[in-house]
Every structure is written in C-alpha cells, then in structure tokens.
C-alpha cells in the first residue's frame, strides 16, 4: 500500500510537470540514473559552452541536483531540480534547463513508472514546440526520451522509430559531434536482447561515428562502451574467443578514458568476464548489486542460462515480467480486481484438481482393498487373481494419465500467462493514455498508439484461435467435412492472411510448379488453410530479411506444399521436439508452441505428412503433403 501511495503522488506531480517550486515529489533515485542521464543526455549537450554568467554557481547547482538523487528526501531532490532549472532559464542555458526535465523522465523509467514518464515527456515536447526557433537544435530530445519510454514498455518497434527521429534531428546541430554516436549506442542497446545482428549493425555505426572525432573528449569513453557491448553480444552468441578480444579492447579504451566512472556497459562486460572465468557466485552477486532493476534481472537470466540452470533462468525472467507488469500504482489499482478474479479461477481449478486426485487415490485404495479381500476369499483361484491384477494395472495407468493431464494443464496455464499477460498490459496502459480526459495527441502519435494496441490485440486473438483449434482437433471428425478444394486458391488465402513483414527486407513469393490446370484435391479446406497459416506465421516470426516462399507441387497421388524461408533456423537440440506441444524454438519469441503440434496431428488425420526438409542458419524448409484423393471409411 505504501508503494501504491507513492506512485499515486507521482502521477499527480507528473500531470503538472512544469517545474513549480512546490507540489512535486521524487522517491529514491540511484547512481545508475545519474550516470545514465549524464551519459545519454548531458554528454550530448556537452558541446554547448556554459552560457551562465556565474559558472561556479551553475556547476554547484548541477552537482547538487544529481548528488541528492541518491538519498530519500524527495522534497530536497525536487527543490534542487527547481532551483537548477530556474537558474538555467534565467541565464538562457538550454543545456541545464532540459537536463532537469530529463532527470524527471529517467527517474520514472528507473522505477518503471511509465505513465508518469510519458506525461513528463509530452510536457517536454510541448515546451520545445512553444519555444520555437530558440531551441531548434534541442528538438531531438523529445523523440529520444519517447524512445526510452517505448523501450521500457516493451514496444521495440516504437522505440526504434522514435530514436531514428532523434538521429535525424540531431544531425547538423552543435550536438552531433558528441551526441550522434551515443544515439547509435542507444539503438544498439534497445536491440541487445532482441536482435544480435541489428545490435552489431548499430555498434559498427557508432564506431564509425567515433572515428570521425578522435579528438573529442568523450572519444575513449564511447570506444570503451561500444567494444564492451560488442563483447556482450558475442558472449550471448557463445563466440567466446571474440568476446575475449573485444573485452580486451574495451579495457584498453577505458584505460585512456578520462571519466571511467561514467562507463555504462563496461561494468556489465566485466560481470560476463567474471562468469567466463568461472566465478559464478561473484558474477551473480555483482548482478544483484546492479542499480537498474531490469538490467539486473536480464543479467541473472544470462548467468543461469550460461551455467545450464534453465529453471532458474525461467523463474528470474518470469519475476522480471511480473515487475514490468506492475508499471505504475495506478495501473495496478485498475487491474487488481481482474487479477484477483483470475487468481480465484486458478485456485478453483487447482482445488478441483486436488479433489480429483483425492478421488482417484481413494478409488485406488478402495480397489486395492477389494483386491486384497477377493484374494483372501478366493485364494488359490488363479483365474480371479489374474483379473484383479489386470484391474490394478488399469487403475495405475488411469492415475498416471490423470497426473500427466494435470501437468499438461499446469504447463498450459504457465505458457498462456507468459504470452498473454504482456500484450494485455500494453493494451491496458496505452488504452488508459488514449482515454484520459486531458490527453492530447498528434495524429501520428494517436496512430502509433492505435497500431500498438491493434498489434497486441491480434497477437492475443491469434493465440486464442490456436488454442481453440488444438482443443477442437481431438473431437472434430475432419473426414466428415472433406470437400473439393482448390490448392492454389488456398495458397493465396494463406499468404494474404499471414502476419505483416517488412516488405523492404522480406519478399513474399508464391511458386506454382504443378504444370497442370487441375489443382483440385479432396480434403478439409479450413484445416489446410490453418496448417499453412501456422507454418507461414512461424516463417514471418523468425525471418528478418530475405524471402518467404510458398511452393505448390504435384505428383500422381499427392499435392505438396513447401514453405521455405531465410530465417535463423531451428537449433539442433530442438529439431526432434518441434512437433510436440508447447515446444518453442526461441523462448523469447511470442507464441505458445502449439502451431506445429496442431499441424502434425491434423495432417495425419487427413492422410498426409508434415516433415522438416532442412534447417540451418540460412533458413528452414517444411513440406506438407496431402493426398489428391482422400481415402475415407464413410
């Protein structure tokens, strides 16, 4: 309740973030935020000379503001922010003026108070617009901070889009020399746990930009951070020789750095080095001490995966998801009733399962007592003894089946909670922003928010449809509904219904190699469309560039639907299990691991086959084959 109270206060303050001397409160800040704020923002503004007449006073107020961020008296923190901002405004120092705004945003992001950070960012944007040409070179700050906010929400595309705007706006300004490379570093950081190749691409741009300004005072710090993040990427990719080489370059650059206390990623790389050297306990301890909550959880997940403790890695990641779910006290208050209802339903389900288990145990005990009684009564009669033993085996088998069903249900609930909770929270958070009384958005912003809500709604709908399809698969007699089906028409429908991809990077192709006018087969058309849709959806999910190709072939007895892509491929340890339920190639990608299981079970009912033709880092190919003339038992 105390944390909820504090969060509600922050919401009130954020709604009027125009820096008045009274009425706003910060909670505890961390040294990490001071470091991050000064690195990503102040260093980019560092090219601007001090405009203040009294530079000693200016520096004193600046240092006081950041120093107070590490203590608990929130009123002192805000008083320092007000005083510093008022001083900068009076002296027409845009660097210091906007630095105080950034403090408010970075504080809220550190605490995952997304709603408050978003309000402050919009106030900052309004202030930049209102001041017009006076701050034309500072306009990049608004999309930059919105990018950090979208990243904290889990909206990676939205975050990248905003930072790309910031990159375009900073070019040609006095901040480009010291700030552009750090924006590239920010783009790489957003992709660090999402797309390794994109991360390396942005780091290469960062290094190219740094090479243009070797005499800049931030050159060696930028080099240390870039090489450190590259080393982390190589560690995550299990390229340990490259990791050691890049780590050594980062340490060498850091030895030339005049301000090593402001390093961002070298301390992280040092933890990976500790882990690589075999000191797991120290690596975990150092990760626990990290001031940034999100990075601490992600680091511990990597450590557990490295030592092979996947269960702890999963639990740590789930705990992070729970932390991110509790974005603000307001959102918690609005969703708490729904969460309680879900918990009640879950407990009811668990109670029912326990009752069923008790019933089964009682039934087994009674059966065993009956067996003992009969054995004592008709001892010596082998025929009756064999019957009783057979009954006993059947009961044990039934019990094992019930236990397996309970385990499958638990696994199902865990996967559904993991895959549906995040898009639900994103929908709730952004819907709340759209429906606020005083909310004002530009058409572009409203469309972006709407697209985010629509995307996550489609994601949930897709998951539910897959669950319903798999649930109905056991009870539905597909052979009763077979019909003449145009194979090429089904291919067109499947391609038109697949998830959107980046058309500039991924080509969608359909190749008809049947060499025949007759493209009709007897099958269950809806099931065929669903199977092709599931496989195409997987290709879209794992293909970042190249092509996705659907090839239609035909021989004397079968139609063959081959789906090729140039995606990342399937790991060797997953190849034998991809057709099992809840098997996921990548635990961090969306989905329940049901698509291929549904396809495999359904195609067998229709007299066909589904096989993995080939997979590698260059792509994957599946072939689904169905008979032209279906043999039924009607």
mmCIF file of N, CA and C in Angstrom, residues 374-498:
data_model
loop_
_atom_site.group_PDB
_atom_site.id
_atom_site.type_symbol
_atom_site.label_atom_id
_atom_site.label_comp_id
_atom_site.label_asym_id
_atom_site.label_seq_id
_atom_site.Cartn_x
_atom_site.Cartn_y
_atom_site.Cartn_z
ATOM 1 N N UNK A 374 -10.775 -59.950 -2.084
ATOM 2 C CA UNK A 374 -11.077 -61.032 -3.016
ATOM 3 C C UNK A 374 -9.970 -62.082 -3.014
ATOM 4 N N UNK A 375 -8.708 -61.561 -2.913
ATOM 5 C CA UNK A 375 -7.593 -62.504 -2.917
ATOM 6 C C UNK A 375 -7.668 -63.434 -1.709
ATOM 7 N N UNK A 376 -8.057 -62.847 -0.530
ATOM 8 C CA UNK A 376 -8.188 -63.667 0.676
ATOM 9 C C UNK A 376 -9.365 -64.633 0.570
ATOM 10 N N UNK A 377 -10.446 -64.181 -0.121
ATOM 11 C CA UNK A 377 -11.655 -65.007 -0.212
ATOM 12 C C UNK A 377 -11.477 -66.166 -1.169
ATOM 13 N N UNK A 378 -10.884 -65.887 -2.297
ATOM 14 C CA UNK A 378 -10.788 -66.939 -3.331
ATOM 15 C C UNK A 378 -9.317 -67.293 -3.591
ATOM 16 N N UNK A 379 -8.575 -67.290 -2.483
ATOM 17 C CA UNK A 379 -7.152 -67.616 -2.585
ATOM 18 C C UNK A 379 -6.976 -68.963 -3.246
ATOM 19 N N UNK A 380 -6.026 -69.012 -4.186
ATOM 20 C CA UNK A 380 -5.758 -70.257 -4.881
ATOM 21 C C UNK A 380 -6.396 -70.338 -6.241
ATOM 22 N N UNK A 381 -7.390 -69.438 -6.476
ATOM 23 C CA UNK A 381 -8.043 -69.474 -7.787
ATOM 24 C C UNK A 381 -7.322 -68.493 -8.705
ATOM 25 N N UNK A 382 -6.493 -69.022 -9.508
ATOM 26 C CA UNK A 382 -5.624 -68.209 -10.347
ATOM 27 C C UNK A 382 -6.381 -67.315 -11.316
ATOM 28 N N UNK A 383 -7.499 -67.795 -11.820
ATOM 29 C CA UNK A 383 -8.255 -67.016 -12.800
ATOM 30 C C UNK A 383 -8.699 -65.685 -12.219
ATOM 31 N N UNK A 384 -9.254 -65.700 -10.998
ATOM 32 C CA UNK A 384 -9.709 -64.460 -10.369
ATOM 33 C C UNK A 384 -8.536 -63.556 -9.987
ATOM 34 N N UNK A 385 -7.433 -64.188 -9.619
ATOM 35 C CA UNK A 385 -6.261 -63.401 -9.260
ATOM 36 C C UNK A 385 -5.744 -62.601 -10.463
ATOM 37 N N UNK A 386 -5.745 -63.239 -11.647
ATOM 38 C CA UNK A 386 -5.290 -62.537 -12.851
ATOM 39 C C UNK A 386 -6.190 -61.353 -13.179
ATOM 40 N N UNK A 387 -7.517 -61.546 -12.980
ATOM 41 C CA UNK A 387 -8.461 -60.452 -13.237
ATOM 42 C C UNK A 387 -8.174 -59.263 -12.331
ATOM 43 N N UNK A 388 -7.943 -59.569 -11.048
ATOM 44 C CA UNK A 388 -7.680 -58.480 -10.098
ATOM 45 C C UNK A 388 -6.376 -57.742 -10.422
ATOM 46 N N UNK A 389 -5.345 -58.491 -10.814
ATOM 47 C CA UNK A 389 -4.085 -57.845 -11.187
ATOM 48 C C UNK A 389 -4.258 -56.928 -12.400
ATOM 49 N N UNK A 390 -5.060 -57.391 -13.347
ATOM 50 C CA UNK A 390 -5.324 -56.585 -14.535
ATOM 51 C C UNK A 390 -6.036 -55.281 -14.162
ATOM 52 N N UNK A 391 -7.018 -55.376 -13.264
ATOM 53 C CA UNK A 391 -7.727 -54.173 -12.815
ATOM 54 C C UNK A 391 -6.770 -53.203 -12.132
ATOM 55 N N UNK A 392 -5.885 -53.763 -11.349
ATOM 56 C CA UNK A 392 -4.925 -52.917 -10.635
ATOM 57 C C UNK A 392 -4.038 -52.147 -11.609
ATOM 58 N N UNK A 393 -3.573 -52.814 -12.664
ATOM 59 C CA UNK A 393 -2.744 -52.155 -13.662
ATOM 60 C C UNK A 393 -3.508 -51.050 -14.386
ATOM 61 N N UNK A 394 -4.779 -51.314 -14.671
ATOM 62 C CA UNK A 394 -5.592 -50.300 -15.350
ATOM 63 C C UNK A 394 -5.756 -49.060 -14.492
ATOM 64 N N UNK A 395 -5.959 -49.264 -13.182
ATOM 65 C CA UNK A 395 -6.102 -48.119 -12.278
ATOM 66 C C UNK A 395 -4.810 -47.304 -12.211
ATOM 67 N N UNK A 396 -3.698 -48.001 -12.153
ATOM 68 C CA UNK A 396 -2.423 -47.277 -12.126
ATOM 69 C C UNK A 396 -2.214 -46.473 -13.400
ATOM 70 N N UNK A 397 -2.572 -47.083 -14.530
ATOM 71 C CA UNK A 397 -2.441 -46.380 -15.804
ATOM 72 C C UNK A 397 -3.335 -45.151 -15.839
ATOM 73 N N UNK A 398 -4.578 -45.301 -15.315
ATOM 74 C CA UNK A 398 -5.503 -44.165 -15.275
ATOM 75 C C UNK A 398 -4.958 -43.050 -14.389
ATOM 76 N N UNK A 399 -4.346 -43.454 -13.279
ATOM 77 C CA UNK A 399 -3.779 -42.444 -12.380
ATOM 78 C C UNK A 399 -2.632 -41.675 -13.057
ATOM 79 N N UNK A 400 -1.773 -42.424 -13.762
ATOM 80 C CA UNK A 400 -0.668 -41.764 -14.459
ATOM 81 C C UNK A 400 -1.175 -40.816 -15.545
ATOM 82 N N UNK A 401 -2.231 -41.233 -16.238
ATOM 83 C CA UNK A 401 -2.805 -40.371 -17.276
ATOM 84 C C UNK A 401 -3.375 -39.100 -16.669
ATOM 85 N N UNK A 402 -4.029 -39.260 -15.521
ATOM 86 C CA UNK A 402 -4.586 -38.078 -14.845
ATOM 87 C C UNK A 402 -3.480 -37.142 -14.386
ATOM 88 N N UNK A 403 -2.379 -37.721 -13.858
ATOM 89 C CA UNK A 403 -1.248 -36.892 -13.423
ATOM 90 C C UNK A 403 -0.619 -36.171 -14.611
ATOM 91 N N UNK A 404 -0.498 -36.899 -15.740
ATOM 92 C CA UNK A 404 0.071 -36.264 -16.935
ATOM 93 C C UNK A 404 -0.824 -35.137 -17.435
ATOM 94 N N UNK A 405 -2.155 -35.361 -17.369
ATOM 95 C CA UNK A 405 -3.091 -34.312 -17.793
ATOM 96 C C UNK A 405 -2.973 -33.087 -16.900
ATOM 97 N N UNK A 406 -2.795 -33.316 -15.592
ATOM 98 C CA UNK A 406 -2.656 -32.196 -14.654
ATOM 99 C C UNK A 406 -1.373 -31.418 -14.941
ATOM 100 N N UNK A 407 -0.291 -32.141 -15.249
ATOM 101 C CA UNK A 407 0.967 -31.480 -15.569
ATOM 102 C C UNK A 407 0.848 -30.665 -16.853
ATOM 103 N N UNK A 408 0.132 -31.243 -17.855
ATOM 104 C CA UNK A 408 -0.066 -30.517 -19.110
ATOM 105 C C UNK A 408 -0.888 -29.256 -18.881
ATOM 106 N N UNK A 409 -1.895 -29.359 -18.000
ATOM 107 C CA UNK A 409 -2.717 -28.186 -17.702
ATOM 108 C C UNK A 409 -1.886 -27.097 -17.043
ATOM 109 N N UNK A 410 -1.010 -27.506 -16.110
ATOM 110 C CA UNK A 410 -0.142 -26.533 -15.439
ATOM 111 C C UNK A 410 0.788 -25.857 -16.444
ATOM 112 N N UNK A 411 1.360 -26.651 -17.339
ATOM 113 C CA UNK A 411 2.247 -26.097 -18.364
ATOM 114 C C UNK A 411 1.490 -25.144 -19.278
ATOM 115 N N UNK A 412 0.237 -25.529 -19.601
ATOM 116 C CA UNK A 412 -0.597 -24.682 -20.452
ATOM 117 C C UNK A 412 -0.854 -23.329 -19.785
ATOM 118 N N UNK A 413 -1.235 -23.353 -18.497
ATOM 119 C CA UNK A 413 -1.516 -22.105 -17.770
ATOM 120 C C UNK A 413 -0.267 -21.243 -17.707
ATOM 121 N N UNK A 414 0.891 -21.853 -17.462
ATOM 122 C CA UNK A 414 2.122 -21.079 -17.374
ATOM 123 C C UNK A 414 2.450 -20.406 -18.706
ATOM 124 N N UNK A 415 2.308 -21.149 -19.803
ATOM 125 C CA UNK A 415 2.599 -20.575 -21.120
ATOM 126 C C UNK A 415 1.606 -19.488 -21.496
ATOM 127 N N UNK A 416 0.311 -19.732 -21.236
ATOM 128 C CA UNK A 416 -0.702 -18.728 -21.570
ATOM 129 C C UNK A 416 -0.470 -17.461 -20.771
ATOM 130 N N UNK A 417 -0.181 -17.607 -19.459
ATOM 131 C CA UNK A 417 0.071 -16.425 -18.622
ATOM 132 C C UNK A 417 1.251 -15.644 -19.161
ATOM 133 N N UNK A 418 2.300 -16.355 -19.561
ATOM 134 C CA UNK A 418 3.505 -15.680 -20.043
ATOM 135 C C UNK A 418 3.269 -14.942 -21.362
ATOM 136 N N UNK A 419 2.486 -15.550 -22.275
ATOM 137 C CA UNK A 419 2.316 -14.982 -23.611
ATOM 138 C C UNK A 419 1.216 -13.932 -23.691
ATOM 139 N N UNK A 420 0.193 -14.042 -22.823
ATOM 140 C CA UNK A 420 -0.950 -13.128 -22.928
ATOM 141 C C UNK A 420 -0.820 -11.932 -21.994
ATOM 142 N N UNK A 421 -0.127 -12.103 -20.861
ATOM 143 C CA UNK A 421 -0.079 -11.022 -19.879
ATOM 144 C C UNK A 421 0.591 -9.764 -20.419
ATOM 145 N N UNK A 422 1.719 -9.938 -21.140
ATOM 146 C CA UNK A 422 2.442 -8.760 -21.633
ATOM 147 C C UNK A 422 1.608 -7.937 -22.618
ATOM 148 N N UNK A 423 1.015 -8.543 -23.694
ATOM 149 C CA UNK A 423 0.182 -7.710 -24.585
ATOM 150 C C UNK A 423 -1.033 -7.117 -23.889
ATOM 151 N N UNK A 424 -1.602 -7.840 -22.891
ATOM 152 C CA UNK A 424 -2.733 -7.269 -22.149
ATOM 153 C C UNK A 424 -2.314 -6.011 -21.399
ATOM 154 N N UNK A 425 -1.154 -6.063 -20.756
ATOM 155 C CA UNK A 425 -0.684 -4.893 -20.012
ATOM 156 C C UNK A 425 -0.381 -3.723 -20.943
ATOM 157 N N UNK A 426 0.183 -4.029 -22.113
ATOM 158 C CA UNK A 426 0.460 -2.958 -23.084
ATOM 159 C C UNK A 426 -0.854 -2.333 -23.553
ATOM 160 N N UNK A 427 -1.863 -3.183 -23.843
ATOM 161 C CA UNK A 427 -3.171 -2.679 -24.270
ATOM 162 C C UNK A 427 -3.784 -1.819 -23.176
ATOM 163 N N UNK A 428 -3.743 -2.310 -21.926
ATOM 164 C CA UNK A 428 -4.313 -1.547 -20.802
ATOM 165 C C UNK A 428 -3.627 -0.196 -20.644
ATOM 166 N N UNK A 429 -2.276 -0.222 -20.678
ATOM 167 C CA UNK A 429 -1.542 1.015 -20.449
ATOM 168 C C UNK A 429 -1.801 2.061 -21.526
ATOM 169 N N UNK A 430 -1.747 1.640 -22.803
ATOM 170 C CA UNK A 430 -1.923 2.593 -23.881
ATOM 171 C C UNK A 430 -3.383 3.006 -24.046
ATOM 172 N N UNK A 431 -4.324 2.115 -23.716
ATOM 173 C CA UNK A 431 -5.739 2.495 -23.749
ATOM 174 C C UNK A 431 -6.013 3.562 -22.700
ATOM 175 N N UNK A 432 -5.414 3.395 -21.538
ATOM 176 C CA UNK A 432 -5.598 4.398 -20.481
ATOM 177 C C UNK A 432 -5.087 5.772 -20.926
ATOM 178 N N UNK A 433 -3.928 5.762 -21.628
ATOM 179 C CA UNK A 433 -3.392 7.032 -22.108
ATOM 180 C C UNK A 433 -4.337 7.686 -23.117
ATOM 181 N N UNK A 434 -4.944 6.881 -23.989
ATOM 182 C CA UNK A 434 -5.836 7.416 -25.024
ATOM 183 C C UNK A 434 -7.134 7.959 -24.450
ATOM 184 N N UNK A 435 -7.578 7.403 -23.317
ATOM 185 C CA UNK A 435 -8.892 7.757 -22.774
ATOM 186 C C UNK A 435 -8.827 8.772 -21.641
ATOM 187 N N UNK A 436 -7.653 9.285 -21.341
ATOM 188 C CA UNK A 436 -7.568 10.292 -20.290
ATOM 189 C C UNK A 436 -8.282 11.580 -20.726
ATOM 190 N N UNK A 437 -8.860 12.257 -19.737
ATOM 191 C CA UNK A 437 -9.659 13.453 -20.028
ATOM 192 C C UNK A 437 -8.830 14.541 -20.709
ATOM 193 N N UNK A 438 -7.610 14.741 -20.229
ATOM 194 C CA UNK A 438 -6.799 15.859 -20.736
ATOM 195 C C UNK A 438 -5.769 15.402 -21.773
ATOM 196 N N UNK A 439 -5.925 14.162 -22.260
ATOM 197 C CA UNK A 439 -4.933 13.638 -23.198
ATOM 198 C C UNK A 439 -5.064 14.330 -24.561
ATOM 199 N N UNK A 440 -3.938 14.788 -25.058
ATOM 200 C CA UNK A 440 -3.900 15.399 -26.386
ATOM 201 C C UNK A 440 -2.760 14.768 -27.165
ATOM 202 N N UNK A 441 -3.076 14.249 -28.337
ATOM 203 C CA UNK A 441 -2.067 13.569 -29.138
ATOM 204 C C UNK A 441 -2.101 14.106 -30.575
ATOM 205 N N UNK A 442 -0.925 14.149 -31.122
ATOM 206 C CA UNK A 442 -0.850 14.431 -32.554
ATOM 207 C C UNK A 442 -1.380 13.226 -33.315
ATOM 208 N N UNK A 443 -1.898 13.429 -34.531
ATOM 209 C CA UNK A 443 -2.425 12.279 -35.307
ATOM 210 C C UNK A 443 -1.406 11.163 -35.436
ATOM 211 N N UNK A 444 -0.140 11.524 -35.623
ATOM 212 C CA UNK A 444 0.885 10.484 -35.766
ATOM 213 C C UNK A 444 1.033 9.679 -34.483
ATOM 214 N N UNK A 445 0.986 10.383 -33.336
ATOM 215 C CA UNK A 445 1.104 9.674 -32.053
ATOM 216 C C UNK A 445 -0.107 8.793 -31.810
ATOM 217 N N UNK A 446 -1.290 9.328 -32.083
ATOM 218 C CA UNK A 446 -2.508 8.528 -31.868
ATOM 219 C C UNK A 446 -2.501 7.277 -32.751
ATOM 220 N N UNK A 447 -2.048 7.447 -34.003
ATOM 221 C CA UNK A 447 -1.980 6.280 -34.889
ATOM 222 C C UNK A 447 -0.979 5.257 -34.370
ATOM 223 N N UNK A 448 0.171 5.765 -33.847
ATOM 224 C CA UNK A 448 1.177 4.845 -33.307
ATOM 225 C C UNK A 448 0.637 4.068 -32.128
ATOM 226 N N UNK A 449 -0.088 4.789 -31.241
ATOM 227 C CA UNK A 449 -0.675 4.095 -30.077
ATOM 228 C C UNK A 449 -1.730 3.101 -30.542
ATOM 229 N N UNK A 450 -2.554 3.519 -31.514
ATOM 230 C CA UNK A 450 -3.598 2.619 -32.023
ATOM 231 C C UNK A 450 -3.004 1.381 -32.672
ATOM 232 N N UNK A 451 -1.908 1.590 -33.437
ATOM 233 C CA UNK A 451 -1.270 0.440 -34.087
ATOM 234 C C UNK A 451 -0.716 -0.529 -33.056
ATOM 235 N N UNK A 452 -0.160 0.021 -31.972
ATOM 236 C CA UNK A 452 0.383 -0.845 -30.910
ATOM 237 C C UNK A 452 -0.718 -1.661 -30.268
ATOM 238 N N UNK A 453 -1.859 -0.995 -29.955
ATOM 239 C CA UNK A 453 -2.987 -1.716 -29.346
ATOM 240 C C UNK A 453 -3.512 -2.765 -30.305
ATOM 241 N N UNK A 454 -3.664 -2.403 -31.591
ATOM 242 C CA UNK A 454 -4.187 -3.353 -32.590
ATOM 243 C C UNK A 454 -3.261 -4.548 -32.745
ATOM 244 N N UNK A 455 -1.953 -4.289 -32.771
ATOM 245 C CA UNK A 455 -0.990 -5.379 -32.936
ATOM 246 C C UNK A 455 -1.086 -6.364 -31.788
ATOM 247 N N UNK A 456 -1.150 -5.860 -30.560
ATOM 248 C CA UNK A 456 -1.208 -6.754 -29.402
ATOM 249 C C UNK A 456 -2.557 -7.454 -29.298
ATOM 250 N N UNK A 457 -3.640 -6.793 -29.778
ATOM 251 C CA UNK A 457 -4.948 -7.457 -29.809
ATOM 252 C C UNK A 457 -4.914 -8.624 -30.782
ATOM 253 N N UNK A 458 -4.302 -8.399 -31.969
ATOM 254 C CA UNK A 458 -4.188 -9.502 -32.929
ATOM 255 C C UNK A 458 -3.343 -10.633 -32.395
ATOM 256 N N UNK A 459 -2.331 -10.276 -31.618
ATOM 257 C CA UNK A 459 -1.484 -11.321 -31.043
ATOM 258 C C UNK A 459 -2.279 -12.206 -30.098
ATOM 259 N N UNK A 460 -3.101 -11.584 -29.231
ATOM 260 C CA UNK A 460 -3.917 -12.362 -28.292
ATOM 261 C C UNK A 460 -4.939 -13.186 -29.049
ATOM 262 N N UNK A 461 -5.589 -12.585 -30.061
ATOM 263 C CA UNK A 461 -6.591 -13.314 -30.849
ATOM 264 C C UNK A 461 -5.969 -14.527 -31.529
ATOM 265 N N UNK A 462 -4.766 -14.354 -32.061
ATOM 266 C CA UNK A 462 -4.092 -15.468 -32.724
ATOM 267 C C UNK A 462 -3.814 -16.600 -31.748
ATOM 268 N N UNK A 463 -3.370 -16.241 -30.534
ATOM 269 C CA UNK A 463 -3.093 -17.270 -29.533
ATOM 270 C C UNK A 463 -4.356 -18.023 -29.156
ATOM 271 N N UNK A 464 -5.457 -17.285 -28.951
ATOM 272 C CA UNK A 464 -6.722 -17.925 -28.585
ATOM 273 C C UNK A 464 -7.211 -18.833 -29.710
ATOM 274 N N UNK A 465 -7.098 -18.377 -30.960
ATOM 275 C CA UNK A 465 -7.537 -19.209 -32.089
ATOM 276 C C UNK A 465 -6.745 -20.511 -32.157
ATOM 277 N N UNK A 466 -5.429 -20.410 -31.891
ATOM 278 C CA UNK A 466 -4.616 -21.620 -31.911
ATOM 279 C C UNK A 466 -5.038 -22.590 -30.811
ATOM 280 N N UNK A 467 -5.325 -22.046 -29.626
ATOM 281 C CA UNK A 467 -5.745 -22.913 -28.531
ATOM 282 C C UNK A 467 -7.076 -23.581 -28.845
ATOM 283 N N UNK A 468 -8.021 -22.823 -29.428
ATOM 284 C CA UNK A 468 -9.322 -23.398 -29.778
ATOM 285 C C UNK A 468 -9.182 -24.455 -30.862
ATOM 286 N N UNK A 469 -8.317 -24.177 -31.849
ATOM 287 C CA UNK A 469 -8.128 -25.141 -32.932
ATOM 288 C C UNK A 469 -7.573 -26.452 -32.406
ATOM 289 N N UNK A 470 -6.585 -26.363 -31.486
ATOM 290 C CA UNK A 470 -5.981 -27.576 -30.949
ATOM 291 C C UNK A 470 -6.942 -28.301 -30.032
ATOM 292 N N UNK A 471 -7.769 -27.534 -29.294
ATOM 293 C CA UNK A 471 -8.746 -28.159 -28.396
ATOM 294 C C UNK A 471 -9.810 -28.907 -29.186
ATOM 295 N N UNK A 472 -10.234 -28.329 -30.331
ATOM 296 C CA UNK A 472 -11.283 -28.964 -31.141
ATOM 297 C C UNK A 472 -10.741 -30.103 -31.994
ATOM 298 N N UNK A 473 -9.435 -30.160 -32.135
ATOM 299 C CA UNK A 473 -8.837 -31.139 -33.040
ATOM 300 C C UNK A 473 -9.129 -32.569 -32.599
ATOM 301 N N UNK A 474 -9.228 -32.803 -31.262
ATOM 302 C CA UNK A 474 -9.453 -34.160 -30.767
ATOM 303 C C UNK A 474 -10.897 -34.601 -30.972
ATOM 304 N N UNK A 475 -11.821 -33.656 -30.983
ATOM 305 C CA UNK A 475 -13.248 -34.019 -31.027
ATOM 306 C C UNK A 475 -13.849 -33.906 -32.418
ATOM 307 N N UNK A 476 -13.184 -33.205 -33.298
ATOM 308 C CA UNK A 476 -13.756 -32.955 -34.611
ATOM 309 C C UNK A 476 -13.369 -34.058 -35.596
ATOM 310 N N UNK A 477 -14.371 -34.599 -36.284
ATOM 311 C CA UNK A 477 -14.118 -35.616 -37.294
ATOM 312 C C UNK A 477 -13.918 -34.920 -38.639
ATOM 313 N N UNK A 478 -12.659 -34.731 -39.001
ATOM 314 C CA UNK A 478 -12.344 -33.964 -40.204
ATOM 315 C C UNK A 478 -12.799 -34.674 -41.480
ATOM 316 N N UNK A 479 -12.858 -35.994 -41.440
ATOM 317 C CA UNK A 479 -13.191 -36.736 -42.653
ATOM 318 C C UNK A 479 -14.649 -36.573 -43.058
ATOM 319 N N UNK A 480 -15.476 -36.094 -42.128
ATOM 320 C CA UNK A 480 -16.889 -35.897 -42.467
ATOM 321 C C UNK A 480 -17.108 -34.633 -43.295
ATOM 322 N N UNK A 481 -16.129 -33.738 -43.250
ATOM 323 C CA UNK A 481 -16.317 -32.438 -43.909
ATOM 324 C C UNK A 481 -15.346 -32.223 -45.068
ATOM 325 N N UNK A 482 -14.854 -33.296 -45.667
ATOM 326 C CA UNK A 482 -13.946 -33.110 -46.799
ATOM 327 C C UNK A 482 -14.720 -32.569 -47.999
ATOM 328 N N UNK A 483 -14.016 -31.822 -48.826
ATOM 329 C CA UNK A 483 -14.659 -31.220 -49.987
ATOM 330 C C UNK A 483 -13.621 -30.984 -51.070
ATOM 331 N N UNK A 484 -14.098 -30.754 -52.270
ATOM 332 C CA UNK A 484 -13.178 -30.425 -53.353
ATOM 333 C C UNK A 484 -12.569 -29.051 -53.084
ATOM 334 N N UNK A 485 -11.238 -28.980 -53.056
ATOM 335 C CA UNK A 485 -10.530 -27.768 -52.638
ATOM 336 C C UNK A 485 -9.515 -27.371 -53.692
ATOM 337 N N UNK A 486 -9.513 -26.090 -54.014
ATOM 338 C CA UNK A 486 -8.547 -25.556 -54.975
ATOM 339 C C UNK A 486 -7.244 -25.260 -54.219
ATOM 340 N N UNK A 487 -6.199 -26.032 -54.485
ATOM 341 C CA UNK A 487 -4.937 -25.908 -53.758
ATOM 342 C C UNK A 487 -4.309 -24.530 -53.932
ATOM 343 N N UNK A 488 -4.319 -24.008 -55.172
ATOM 344 C CA UNK A 488 -3.700 -22.699 -55.429
ATOM 345 C C UNK A 488 -4.473 -21.591 -54.732
ATOM 346 N N UNK A 489 -5.807 -21.693 -54.710
ATOM 347 C CA UNK A 489 -6.629 -20.691 -54.026
ATOM 348 C C UNK A 489 -6.322 -20.675 -52.529
ATOM 349 N N UNK A 490 -6.141 -21.864 -51.942
ATOM 350 C CA UNK A 490 -5.793 -21.950 -50.520
ATOM 351 C C UNK A 490 -4.442 -21.286 -50.267
ATOM 352 N N UNK A 491 -3.504 -21.467 -51.183
ATOM 353 C CA UNK A 491 -2.183 -20.840 -51.035
ATOM 354 C C UNK A 491 -2.305 -19.316 -51.018
ATOM 355 N N UNK A 492 -3.105 -18.779 -51.949
ATOM 356 C CA UNK A 492 -3.303 -17.318 -51.970
ATOM 357 C C UNK A 492 -3.923 -16.831 -50.665
ATOM 358 N N UNK A 493 -4.905 -17.543 -50.162
ATOM 359 C CA UNK A 493 -5.570 -17.139 -48.913
ATOM 360 C C UNK A 493 -4.588 -17.184 -47.733
ATOM 361 N N UNK A 494 -3.779 -18.214 -47.682
ATOM 362 C CA UNK A 494 -2.820 -18.345 -46.581
ATOM 363 C C UNK A 494 -1.812 -17.204 -46.586
ATOM 364 N N UNK A 495 -1.321 -16.839 -47.789
ATOM 365 C CA UNK A 495 -0.346 -15.749 -47.871
ATOM 366 C C UNK A 495 -0.973 -14.413 -47.514
ATOM 367 N N UNK A 496 -2.232 -14.200 -47.918
ATOM 368 C CA UNK A 496 -2.884 -12.920 -47.611
ATOM 369 C C UNK A 496 -3.198 -12.783 -46.129
ATOM 370 N N UNK A 497 -3.330 -13.919 -45.424
ATOM 371 C CA UNK A 497 -3.694 -13.866 -44.001
ATOM 372 C C UNK A 497 -2.493 -13.907 -43.067
ATOM 373 N N UNK A 498 -1.276 -14.092 -43.617
ATOM 374 C CA UNK A 498 -0.103 -14.207 -42.747
ATOM 375 C C UNK A 498 0.251 -12.851 -42.139
#
